[in-house]
Amino acid sequence: MANEVNLNRLTVFVALVRAGSFTAAAEQLGLTKAMVSQHLARLEQELGTTLLLRSTRRMSLTEAGTVFHADCVRLLAEAEAAIARVGGNRDTPSGTLRLTTSTDYGMAVVAPALASFCQLHPQVQVDLVIGDRINDLIAERFDLAIRVGWLRDSSLHATRLGSFRQMVVATPTYLAIHGTPRRPEQLAAHGWIAMSVLATPLRWTFVSSGGTRRTVRMRPVAQANNAAAVRAMVLAGAGVAVLPDYLAEEDILAGRLVVLLAQYRLPEGGIHAVYPGRQPPAKVRSFIDHLRGRLAGE
C-alpha cells in the first residue's frame, strides 16, 4: 500500500487538520478548496480508510485519522530537519573529507595544505589516501581526488587548480664527473633515470624559445614508478632525470640539484581536483578553493 500512496497528500492532510477547515487550508496551501477536498478523498482511497468525518458545519478526525495525523506530523518534521541538515552541509564545511592523490604530490603539497585547512575548519576531519594507482572514487567512497599530470577521459567532474613545470636536473657532483649538457642531443650520452609510469619515459621533446622542437631518446641506467624515488636516485648521483617543480625547487634553491637546459621547455602538466556529482558538498568546495589559493601563493 505504501508504494501506492502519494506522499505529497500528507502535507495537505496535516495542513487541513491544522487549519481546521477546507477554506483555511486552501488559502494556506495556495490551492482551491476543491483541490484540497480532492487530495483528502484520494488519500483516504489510497489508504483504504476514512481519516476525517465532515459535515456542513464541522469536521473531526476518526480514530485512524488521529493516529495517522500524529505519524504524519512526525514524518514531516523529520523531513524538514533532514532538509535543513543538507542545507547546512551545503554552506558549512563539516564531516569527513576523504580524498586521494599520488604519493609524491600528496607528501609535498596536499598533506601540508590539509594541515592548514583543518586549522581553518576544525569541524572537518580528513582521511587522506596516497598511492600511485587511480582510485575509483565512487566505488571506494572518495569525496575528492587531486590528480597531477594529464587527465584521462572520465564521467567525473574536474576543476583545474594549476599546473607544474618539468625540469631536467642532476647533482653538481654528477655534472663535475660527466660534464654538463648544453644541447638536448647531448643528454643521450648521459645516464637517464626514467619515470616508468609515463607514456614515453625515454623520449622527450624540447621546445626552444623560438619554437624549434628537438626530440631525444635517452639511455636508461635506472627507472622507478614514483617521482619521489626518481628524485632520491638523482640526489644520490645516479644520473639525470626530469622532475616536477614541486619536488625539485627546494633542492635547486639549496644547491643540491642543478637545472639543465633551462632555455628549453618541456610539456607542462596540470593539477586537477576530480570529484563525483555535480554539486559537491561544502567541505569539498572549500578544500578546492583552499588548495587553489596555496598553489597561487595567496
mmCIF file of C-alpha atoms in Angstrom:
data_model
loop_
_atom_site.group_PDB
_atom_site.id
_atom_site.type_symbol
_atom_site.label_atom_id
_atom_site.label_comp_id
_atom_site.label_asym_id
_atom_site.label_seq_id
_atom_site.Cartn_x
_atom_site.Cartn_y
_atom_site.Cartn_z
ATOM 1 C CA MET A 1 0.000 0.000 0.000
ATOM 2 C CA ALA A 2 2.822 2.439 0.865
ATOM 3 C CA ASN A 3 4.007 2.335 -2.745
ATOM 4 C CA GLU A 4 0.562 3.482 -3.906
ATOM 5 C CA VAL A 5 0.206 6.456 -1.536
ATOM 6 C CA ASN A 6 1.087 9.884 -2.897
ATOM 7 C CA LEU A 7 3.218 11.288 -0.102
ATOM 8 C CA ASN A 8 2.509 14.873 -1.150
ATOM 9 C CA ARG A 9 -1.023 14.367 0.148
ATOM 10 C CA LEU A 10 0.369 14.012 3.685
ATOM 11 C CA THR A 11 1.270 17.711 3.646
ATOM 12 C CA VAL A 12 -2.257 18.615 2.540
ATOM 13 C CA PHE A 13 -3.775 16.410 5.239
ATOM 14 C CA VAL A 14 -1.648 17.912 8.032
ATOM 15 C CA ALA A 15 -2.369 21.451 6.811
ATOM 16 C CA LEU A 16 -6.092 20.687 6.717
ATOM 17 C CA VAL A 17 -6.144 19.449 10.304
ATOM 18 C CA ARG A 18 -4.056 22.381 11.466
ATOM 19 C CA ALA A 19 -6.219 24.964 9.658
ATOM 20 C CA GLY A 20 -9.493 23.434 10.856
ATOM 21 C CA SER A 21 -11.387 23.930 7.601
ATOM 22 C CA PHE A 22 -11.068 23.305 3.886
ATOM 23 C CA THR A 23 -11.278 27.009 3.122
ATOM 24 C CA ALA A 24 -8.477 27.977 5.521
ATOM 25 C CA ALA A 25 -6.265 25.096 4.369
ATOM 26 C CA ALA A 26 -6.776 26.069 0.739
ATOM 27 C CA GLU A 27 -5.656 29.628 1.482
ATOM 28 C CA GLN A 28 -2.530 28.435 3.353
ATOM 29 C CA LEU A 29 -1.548 25.968 0.643
ATOM 30 C CA GLY A 30 -2.357 28.188 -2.320
ATOM 31 C CA LEU A 31 -4.875 25.669 -3.653
ATOM 32 C CA THR A 32 -8.570 25.745 -4.356
ATOM 33 C CA LYS A 33 -10.981 24.302 -1.797
ATOM 34 C CA ALA A 34 -11.994 21.680 -4.348
ATOM 35 C CA MET A 35 -8.364 20.564 -4.797
ATOM 36 C CA VAL A 36 -7.881 20.190 -1.031
ATOM 37 C CA SER A 37 -11.039 18.079 -0.860
ATOM 38 C CA GLN A 38 -9.856 16.005 -3.799
ATOM 39 C CA HIS A 39 -6.448 15.354 -2.195
ATOM 40 C CA LEU A 40 -8.103 14.171 1.008
ATOM 41 C CA ALA A 41 -10.523 11.922 -0.866
ATOM 42 C CA ARG A 42 -7.699 10.317 -2.858
ATOM 43 C CA LEU A 43 -5.556 9.884 0.268
ATOM 44 C CA GLU A 44 -8.401 8.075 2.032
ATOM 45 C CA GLN A 45 -8.885 5.937 -1.067
ATOM 46 C CA GLU A 46 -5.165 5.097 -1.215
ATOM 47 C CA LEU A 47 -5.116 4.220 2.494
ATOM 48 C CA GLY A 48 -8.408 2.353 2.374
ATOM 49 C CA THR A 49 -9.755 4.125 5.465
ATOM 50 C CA THR A 50 -11.637 7.269 6.478
ATOM 51 C CA LEU A 51 -9.497 9.949 8.110
ATOM 52 C CA LEU A 52 -11.968 12.816 8.569
ATOM 53 C CA LEU A 53 -15.669 12.985 9.323
ATOM 54 C CA ARG A 54 -17.125 16.185 7.920
ATOM 55 C CA SER A 55 -20.466 17.890 7.811
ATOM 56 C CA THR A 56 -21.558 21.279 6.586
ATOM 57 C CA ARG A 57 -20.525 22.866 9.907
ATOM 58 C CA ARG A 58 -17.576 20.923 11.260
ATOM 59 C CA MET A 59 -15.042 18.184 10.699
ATOM 60 C CA SER A 60 -13.387 15.765 13.106
ATOM 61 C CA LEU A 61 -10.672 13.115 12.923
ATOM 62 C CA THR A 62 -11.588 9.468 13.081
ATOM 63 C CA GLU A 63 -9.615 7.204 15.380
ATOM 64 C CA ALA A 64 -7.485 6.071 12.435
ATOM 65 C CA GLY A 65 -7.162 9.702 11.327
ATOM 66 C CA THR A 66 -5.883 10.762 14.768
ATOM 67 C CA VAL A 67 -3.139 8.118 14.760
ATOM 68 C CA PHE A 68 -2.250 8.779 11.142
ATOM 69 C CA HIS A 69 -2.128 12.553 11.711
ATOM 70 C CA ALA A 70 0.359 12.154 14.571
ATOM 71 C CA ASP A 71 2.570 9.969 12.394
ATOM 72 C CA CYS A 72 2.369 12.455 9.516
ATOM 73 C CA VAL A 73 3.373 15.371 11.751
ATOM 74 C CA ARG A 74 6.403 13.399 12.953
ATOM 75 C CA LEU A 75 7.403 12.323 9.436
ATOM 76 C CA LEU A 76 7.120 15.840 8.002
ATOM 77 C CA ALA A 77 9.115 17.278 10.915
ATOM 78 C CA GLU A 78 11.874 14.727 10.316
ATOM 79 C CA ALA A 79 11.844 15.524 6.608
ATOM 80 C CA GLU A 80 12.186 19.249 7.319
ATOM 81 C CA ALA A 81 15.063 18.552 9.707
ATOM 82 C CA ALA A 82 16.797 16.390 7.103
ATOM 83 C CA ILE A 83 16.442 19.140 4.506
ATOM 84 C CA ALA A 84 17.830 21.680 6.973
ATOM 85 C CA ARG A 85 20.827 19.452 7.687
ATOM 86 C CA VAL A 86 21.553 19.078 3.995
ATOM 87 C CA GLY A 87 21.262 22.834 3.564
ATOM 88 C CA GLY A 88 23.651 23.406 6.447
ATOM 89 C CA ASN A 89 26.198 20.986 4.964
ATOM 90 C CA ARG A 90 25.848 22.801 1.663
ATOM 91 C CA ASP A 91 27.132 26.039 3.147
ATOM 92 C CA THR A 92 29.350 24.996 6.083
ATOM 93 C CA PRO A 93 32.286 22.576 5.723
ATOM 94 C CA SER A 94 31.768 19.650 8.089
ATOM 95 C CA GLY A 95 32.094 15.879 8.357
ATOM 96 C CA THR A 96 34.869 13.679 6.977
ATOM 97 C CA LEU A 97 36.725 14.745 3.826
ATOM 98 C CA ARG A 98 38.030 11.564 2.202
ATOM 99 C CA LEU A 99 40.443 12.249 -0.629
ATOM 100 C CA THR A 100 43.191 10.581 -2.594
ATOM 101 C CA THR A 101 46.227 11.717 -4.548
ATOM 102 C CA SER A 102 49.615 10.486 -5.763
ATOM 103 C CA THR A 103 52.380 9.714 -3.278
ATOM 104 C CA ASP A 104 54.833 12.420 -4.329
ATOM 105 C CA TYR A 105 52.283 15.220 -4.717
ATOM 106 C CA GLY A 106 50.423 14.109 -1.615
ATOM 107 C CA MET A 107 53.521 14.303 0.574
ATOM 108 C CA ALA A 108 54.894 17.511 -0.956
ATOM 109 C CA VAL A 109 51.740 19.584 -1.437
ATOM 110 C CA VAL A 110 48.409 18.064 -0.417
ATOM 111 C CA ALA A 111 49.293 16.981 3.131
ATOM 112 C CA PRO A 112 50.592 20.446 4.150
ATOM 113 C CA ALA A 113 47.531 22.048 2.534
ATOM 114 C CA LEU A 114 45.254 19.737 4.512
ATOM 115 C CA ALA A 115 47.001 20.685 7.744
ATOM 116 C CA SER A 116 46.261 24.379 7.257
ATOM 117 C CA PHE A 117 42.737 23.565 6.008
ATOM 118 C CA CYS A 118 41.953 21.655 9.212
ATOM 119 C CA GLN A 119 43.067 24.643 11.268
ATOM 120 C CA LEU A 120 40.613 26.843 9.387
ATOM 121 C CA HIS A 121 37.780 24.283 9.568
ATOM 122 C CA PRO A 122 38.066 22.307 12.824
ATOM 123 C CA GLN A 123 34.656 20.697 12.199
ATOM 124 C CA VAL A 124 36.146 18.776 9.238
ATOM 125 C CA GLN A 125 38.016 15.508 9.723
ATOM 126 C CA VAL A 126 40.417 14.403 6.993
ATOM 127 C CA ASP A 127 41.046 10.934 5.578
ATOM 128 C CA LEU A 128 43.946 11.165 3.087
ATOM 129 C CA VAL A 129 44.851 8.113 0.997
ATOM 130 C CA ILE A 130 48.017 8.417 -1.084
ATOM 131 C CA GLY A 131 49.201 5.981 -3.713
ATOM 132 C CA ASP A 132 50.166 5.722 -7.335
ATOM 133 C CA ARG A 133 47.141 3.915 -8.736
ATOM 134 C CA ILE A 134 43.999 5.643 -9.991
ATOM 135 C CA ASN A 135 41.285 5.031 -7.399
ATOM 136 C CA ASP A 136 37.632 4.517 -8.255
ATOM 137 C CA LEU A 137 36.126 7.483 -6.423
ATOM 138 C CA ILE A 138 32.580 6.157 -6.396
ATOM 139 C CA ALA A 139 33.288 2.510 -5.534
ATOM 140 C CA GLU A 140 35.818 3.471 -2.840
ATOM 141 C CA ARG A 141 33.671 6.307 -1.463
ATOM 142 C CA PHE A 142 36.124 9.165 -2.022
ATOM 143 C CA ASP A 143 34.863 12.750 -1.932
ATOM 144 C CA LEU A 144 37.739 14.083 -3.994
ATOM 145 C CA ALA A 145 40.935 13.225 -5.870
ATOM 146 C CA ILE A 146 43.816 15.579 -6.606
ATOM 147 C CA ARG A 147 45.343 14.338 -9.838
ATOM 148 C CA VAL A 148 48.597 15.512 -11.319
ATOM 149 C CA GLY A 149 49.540 15.231 -14.966
ATOM 150 C CA TRP A 150 47.202 14.620 -17.867
ATOM 151 C CA LEU A 151 43.608 13.621 -17.158
ATOM 152 C CA ARG A 152 42.069 10.532 -18.648
ATOM 153 C CA ASP A 153 38.590 10.661 -20.140
ATOM 154 C CA SER A 154 36.128 10.345 -17.288
ATOM 155 C CA SER A 155 32.500 10.799 -16.363
ATOM 156 C CA LEU A 156 33.660 12.577 -13.190
ATOM 157 C CA HIS A 157 33.761 16.341 -12.828
ATOM 158 C CA ALA A 158 37.139 18.082 -12.821
ATOM 159 C CA THR A 159 38.375 21.535 -11.872
ATOM 160 C CA ARG A 160 41.813 22.747 -12.947
ATOM 161 C CA LEU A 161 43.754 24.135 -9.989
ATOM 162 C CA GLY A 162 47.039 24.992 -11.642
ATOM 163 C CA SER A 163 49.987 23.483 -13.483
ATOM 164 C CA PHE A 164 53.539 22.351 -12.876
ATOM 165 C CA ARG A 165 56.734 22.632 -14.890
ATOM 166 C CA GLN A 166 59.029 19.745 -15.698
ATOM 167 C CA MET A 167 62.782 20.305 -15.371
ATOM 168 C CA VAL A 168 65.873 18.321 -16.309
ATOM 169 C CA VAL A 169 68.096 18.096 -13.219
ATOM 170 C CA ALA A 170 71.285 16.500 -11.920
ATOM 171 C CA THR A 171 73.605 16.971 -8.942
ATOM 172 C CA PRO A 172 76.672 19.221 -9.138
ATOM 173 C CA THR A 173 78.854 16.193 -8.344
ATOM 174 C CA TYR A 174 77.415 14.165 -11.215
ATOM 175 C CA LEU A 175 77.955 17.053 -13.633
ATOM 176 C CA ALA A 176 81.519 17.595 -12.430
ATOM 177 C CA ILE A 177 82.298 13.978 -13.340
ATOM 178 C CA HIS A 178 80.244 13.550 -16.530
ATOM 179 C CA GLY A 179 80.046 17.092 -17.886
ATOM 180 C CA THR A 180 77.135 19.481 -18.334
ATOM 181 C CA PRO A 181 74.947 19.006 -21.437
ATOM 182 C CA ARG A 182 74.377 22.240 -23.363
ATOM 183 C CA ARG A 183 72.025 20.903 -26.038
ATOM 184 C CA PRO A 184 69.185 18.394 -25.786
ATOM 185 C CA GLU A 185 71.029 15.914 -28.045
ATOM 186 C CA GLN A 186 73.859 15.672 -25.527
ATOM 187 C CA LEU A 187 71.509 14.145 -22.951
ATOM 188 C CA ALA A 188 71.616 10.884 -24.915
ATOM 189 C CA ALA A 189 75.188 10.374 -23.706
ATOM 190 C CA HIS A 190 74.207 10.629 -20.026
ATOM 191 C CA GLY A 191 72.715 8.060 -17.696
ATOM 192 C CA TRP A 192 68.960 8.623 -17.563
ATOM 193 C CA ILE A 193 66.706 7.853 -14.610
ATOM 194 C CA ALA A 194 63.286 7.200 -16.089
ATOM 195 C CA MET A 195 59.789 7.572 -14.622
ATOM 196 C CA SER A 196 58.370 4.242 -15.746
ATOM 197 C CA VAL A 197 54.679 5.193 -15.405
ATOM 198 C CA LEU A 198 54.937 7.829 -18.141
ATOM 199 C CA ALA A 199 53.761 7.003 -21.649
ATOM 200 C CA THR A 200 57.226 7.702 -23.150
ATOM 201 C CA PRO A 201 59.722 7.737 -20.251
ATOM 202 C CA LEU A 202 62.785 7.609 -22.553
ATOM 203 C CA ARG A 203 61.660 10.018 -25.274
ATOM 204 C CA TRP A 204 61.406 13.738 -24.547
ATOM 205 C CA THR A 205 60.662 16.699 -26.796
ATOM 206 C CA PHE A 206 62.339 20.014 -26.000
ATOM 207 C CA VAL A 207 60.995 23.296 -27.384
ATOM 208 C CA SER A 208 63.315 26.293 -27.765
ATOM 209 C CA SER A 209 62.287 29.908 -27.203
ATOM 210 C CA GLY A 210 61.962 30.220 -30.988
ATOM 211 C CA GLY A 211 59.615 27.234 -31.201
ATOM 212 C CA THR A 212 62.107 24.708 -32.558
ATOM 213 C CA ARG A 213 61.316 21.182 -31.366
ATOM 214 C CA ARG A 214 64.017 18.603 -30.641
ATOM 215 C CA THR A 215 63.136 15.051 -29.635
ATOM 216 C CA VAL A 216 65.778 12.980 -27.862
ATOM 217 C CA ARG A 217 65.820 9.312 -26.882
ATOM 218 C CA MET A 218 67.607 8.736 -23.586
ATOM 219 C CA ARG A 219 69.868 5.918 -22.368
ATOM 220 C CA PRO A 220 68.377 4.479 -19.157
ATOM 221 C CA VAL A 221 70.508 3.459 -16.189
ATOM 222 C CA ALA A 222 67.563 3.110 -13.781
ATOM 223 C CA GLN A 223 63.827 3.599 -13.594
ATOM 224 C CA ALA A 224 61.173 3.976 -10.887
ATOM 225 C CA ASN A 225 57.389 4.213 -10.848
ATOM 226 C CA ASN A 226 57.336 7.162 -8.451
ATOM 227 C CA ALA A 227 58.720 10.686 -8.808
ATOM 228 C CA ALA A 228 59.965 10.763 -5.217
ATOM 229 C CA ALA A 229 62.039 7.632 -5.891
ATOM 230 C CA VAL A 230 63.446 9.173 -9.080
ATOM 231 C CA ARG A 231 64.406 12.262 -7.074
ATOM 232 C CA ALA A 232 66.186 10.117 -4.476
ATOM 233 C CA MET A 233 68.261 8.398 -7.171
ATOM 234 C CA VAL A 234 69.150 11.715 -8.807
ATOM 235 C CA LEU A 235 70.243 13.148 -5.443
ATOM 236 C CA ALA A 236 72.402 10.058 -4.927
ATOM 237 C CA GLY A 237 74.252 10.886 -8.156
ATOM 238 C CA ALA A 238 72.910 8.044 -10.283
ATOM 239 C CA GLY A 239 72.195 10.194 -13.316
ATOM 240 C CA VAL A 240 69.979 12.829 -14.956
ATOM 241 C CA ALA A 241 66.171 12.957 -14.813
ATOM 242 C CA VAL A 242 63.083 15.059 -15.347
ATOM 243 C CA LEU A 243 61.363 16.119 -12.100
ATOM 244 C CA PRO A 244 58.263 18.253 -11.482
ATOM 245 C CA ASP A 245 58.947 21.672 -9.993
ATOM 246 C CA TYR A 246 57.066 20.938 -6.762
ATOM 247 C CA LEU A 247 59.572 18.158 -5.968
ATOM 248 C CA ALA A 248 62.753 19.824 -7.208
ATOM 249 C CA GLU A 249 62.504 23.500 -6.212
ATOM 250 C CA GLU A 250 63.837 23.164 -2.660
ATOM 251 C CA ASP A 251 66.787 21.068 -3.853
ATOM 252 C CA ILE A 252 67.550 23.619 -6.562
ATOM 253 C CA LEU A 253 67.450 26.539 -4.120
ATOM 254 C CA ALA A 254 69.682 24.622 -1.687
ATOM 255 C CA GLY A 255 72.207 23.814 -4.439
ATOM 256 C CA ARG A 256 71.649 20.058 -4.238
ATOM 257 C CA LEU A 257 70.336 19.967 -7.827
ATOM 258 C CA VAL A 258 71.148 21.959 -10.953
ATOM 259 C CA VAL A 259 68.617 22.740 -13.700
ATOM 260 C CA LEU A 260 69.860 21.767 -17.152
ATOM 261 C CA LEU A 261 68.811 23.224 -20.497
ATOM 262 C CA ALA A 262 66.687 25.911 -18.849
ATOM 263 C CA GLN A 263 66.351 27.682 -22.206
ATOM 264 C CA TYR A 264 64.158 24.820 -23.441
ATOM 265 C CA ARG A 265 60.586 23.973 -22.425
ATOM 266 C CA LEU A 266 59.126 20.585 -21.668
ATOM 267 C CA PRO A 267 55.354 19.882 -21.624
ATOM 268 C CA GLU A 268 53.596 21.331 -18.581
ATOM 269 C CA GLY A 269 51.319 19.100 -16.531
ATOM 270 C CA GLY A 270 48.000 20.036 -14.994
ATOM 271 C CA ILE A 271 46.815 19.817 -11.403
ATOM 272 C CA HIS A 272 43.130 18.918 -11.168
ATOM 273 C CA ALA A 273 40.531 18.352 -8.491
ATOM 274 C CA VAL A 274 38.288 15.463 -9.573
ATOM 275 C CA TYR A 275 35.026 14.618 -7.805
ATOM 276 C CA PRO A 276 31.763 12.718 -8.383
ATOM 277 C CA GLY A 277 28.449 14.558 -8.615
ATOM 278 C CA ARG A 278 27.559 17.956 -9.995
ATOM 279 C CA GLN A 279 27.093 19.648 -6.616
ATOM 280 C CA PRO A 280 29.983 18.756 -4.286
ATOM 281 C CA PRO A 281 29.443 19.443 -0.566
ATOM 282 C CA ALA A 282 30.912 22.454 1.191
ATOM 283 C CA LYS A 283 33.888 20.501 2.567
ATOM 284 C CA VAL A 284 34.949 19.619 -0.995
ATOM 285 C CA ARG A 285 34.370 23.091 -2.428
ATOM 286 C CA SER A 286 36.221 24.713 0.461
ATOM 287 C CA PHE A 287 39.283 22.493 0.150
ATOM 288 C CA ILE A 288 39.425 23.024 -3.617
ATOM 289 C CA ASP A 289 39.428 26.800 -3.037
ATOM 290 C CA HIS A 290 41.996 26.429 -0.248
ATOM 291 C CA LEU A 291 44.403 24.372 -2.363
ATOM 292 C CA ARG A 292 43.956 26.658 -5.358
ATOM 293 C CA GLY A 293 44.866 29.635 -3.163
ATOM 294 C CA ARG A 294 48.013 27.918 -1.867
ATOM 295 C CA LEU A 295 49.101 26.993 -5.380
ATOM 296 C CA ALA A 296 48.621 30.620 -6.427
ATOM 297 C CA GLY A 297 50.730 31.763 -3.476
ATOM 298 C CA GLU A 298 47.874 33.511 -1.677
#
